[in-house]
Amino acid sequence: MPHPTSRRTLLTATAAATAAAATGVLTAPGAAAAHPTNASTDRRLRRIIAGMSLEEKVGQLFVSRVYGPSATGLDQADIDANLKELGVRDGAELIATYHLGGIIYFGWARNTRDPHQIAGLSNGLQRAALAERHRIPLIVSTDQEHGIVCRVGEPATLLPGAMALGAGGSRSDTRQAARIAGTELAALGINQNYAPEADVNVNPANPVIGVRSFGSDPDAVAGLVIEQVKGYQGAGIAATVKHFPGHGDTNTDSHTGLPVINHTREQWEELDAPPFRAAIRAWVDSVMTAHIVVPALDPAEVPATLSRPILTGILREELGFDGVVVTDSLGMEAVRMKYGDARVPVLALLAGVDQLLNPPNLPVAWNAVLDAVRGGEISEARIEESILRTLRLKHELGLFRDPFVSGRGVDRTVGIRPHRAAADRIAERTTTLLADPGSLLPLSRRSHRNLLVVGADPASPSGTTGPPTGTLAHAFGELGFNARALSTGTAPDRAKTDEAVAAARGKDAVIVATYNVTAGSSQRDLVRALVATGVPVVTVAIRNPYDIAHLTGTGTAASLATYSWTDVELRAAARVIAGRAAPEGTLPVPVPRADDPTQVLYPVGHGLSY
């Protein structure tokens, strides 16, 4: 089927920039930028809403997961998972039962096996939605941040994540990455991406954001957020900045606990707010809430997702955002632990939310909202406001005209050679050389031909790449080196360390992939033991750039940071180490000293080259 000819038309970067300038995407600093609305379109959408039953209206508020690679015809395992968690057999039945406004894709739900399958799933779900009496298309969404959060894997193009792009510091690269990602998502029938991250990561111990953030400088983060909003929305899909009001300074993971951010109002204005203000000025389509408590913004200490002072008072009224507000996943413990699965969606709507994302028990959540409206706790007018916002977005995305995608469009768009080549070039410009005290790098095939690659092999974010040690060894092999891979894990024991030491003997250099090294990590012992062999050791931090602080003094010959362990970053690191590309990345966050975190070991902007 043909692609729509509205905003979902795949714009070139130049056309997107021209459109942005023509429509005034960049407004004066501090100005609220209201989304343009069309009176005749609104009248048509309001007529649709007026004809809905209450059950249909409530359904439009929800964005749910569903198991399986297709809308119907699932295998028994997927049917059983759907029956257990959702009370239906498949996606088509889910839409017919609950009149859903949206679906979210996950790899673990077996939604994202390959591009043609994903496109087929999207089309099947849209057919189910259009079989409903009002023929309202779905918003299909996913978390495709790239870097360490990817739901759609190879052969789709994988790109550097936010902190890597922050290290590259290029606005054009950052916009191009989003445009490529958005173009490919649109071809798969995914029309809303839960990206970019607008969180300013100022806490090295942050367990949930970290390298998902562009960095620690709010102005730099704001600039890159704008570029990604333009890139995604210029490609015809909705961008979603997250996690409002800012999740960058926490040492608690909101998936398992309730973080408290103790910034003053002034600190919030200076540190957390700028990227969100910038995104709103750039007409971002959607904002995702954070399951965090910020006492300075809501003295009642209600999680932001459920806080009317934060979502209505600050986001809507102070910042002037009138687009779609979506919750973070309602299956996270930060909101479930105190309020329960029936109260959370009701409280979120009362706070000002438009879309209720991934409730852990959809029947309970759906009926709770239905009962709240019937009982007068939530007015029908209140939910109609949210439905109108989501229908406006669907109209803007061209979904009412044609929500379907084609196999030909997949073949022409997803994972094509120009996209993959651009991803490689962007990744090279993000790789950061942190230390090279003896000027070992770049390695020469004449003097350091025989390499050993050891270290951590965390699971692929998308399930389609890696393992990191194998990817690095293969990349070095393609560059003319003899490289052997040996996985030693994130917590190598004495036997693994001894095996690595034995394998290092006779080699010209050892490459060690490190992953979240801490003071007590046995990865430090591995590095020390390898250094003791006399073979030069190069460490590559494949997630957090803070690893080097715990490796200082071990005698390593050089250290780099890639900010993620997907193949595109690792291939770039190999090319940099081999001198096929110069390291151009600089730290977008400071690296504190391990022995005194109040002191900076490497500042923002640090990065070597050759």
Coordinates of C-alpha atoms in Angstrom, one line a residue, residues 12 33 40 44 56 59 113 135-136 162 196 199 215-216 246 256 271 369 381 388 444 494 542 596 607:
T12 CA 15.1 14.7 3.3
A33 CA 5.1 27.3 21.3
S40 CA -12.1 22.3 10.6
R44 CA -14.2 16.6 12.6
E56 CA -14.5 3.5 23.4
G59 CA -9.9 2.7 25.4
R113 CA 11.9 -10.2 14.9
R135 CA -12.1 3.5 12.1
I136 CA -9.6 5.3 14.3
A162 CA 22.6 9.8 23.3
P196 CA 15.0 11.6 22.7
D199 CA 17.4 14.1 31.2
G215 CA 25.4 14.6 29.0
S216 CA 25.7 16.7 32.1
G246 CA 14.1 15.3 34.8
T256 CA 12.4 -1.1 41.1
L271 CA 19.7 22.1 35.4
V369 CA -10.8 4.5 34.6
A381 CA -15.0 16.2 29.4
L388 CA -8.7 15.1 21.2
S444 CA 50.2 -0.7 13.7
R494 CA 40.4 -16.5 39.1
I542 CA 31.7 -0.2 26.4
D596 CA 37.5 11.2 46.0
G607 CA 39.4 13.8 24.7

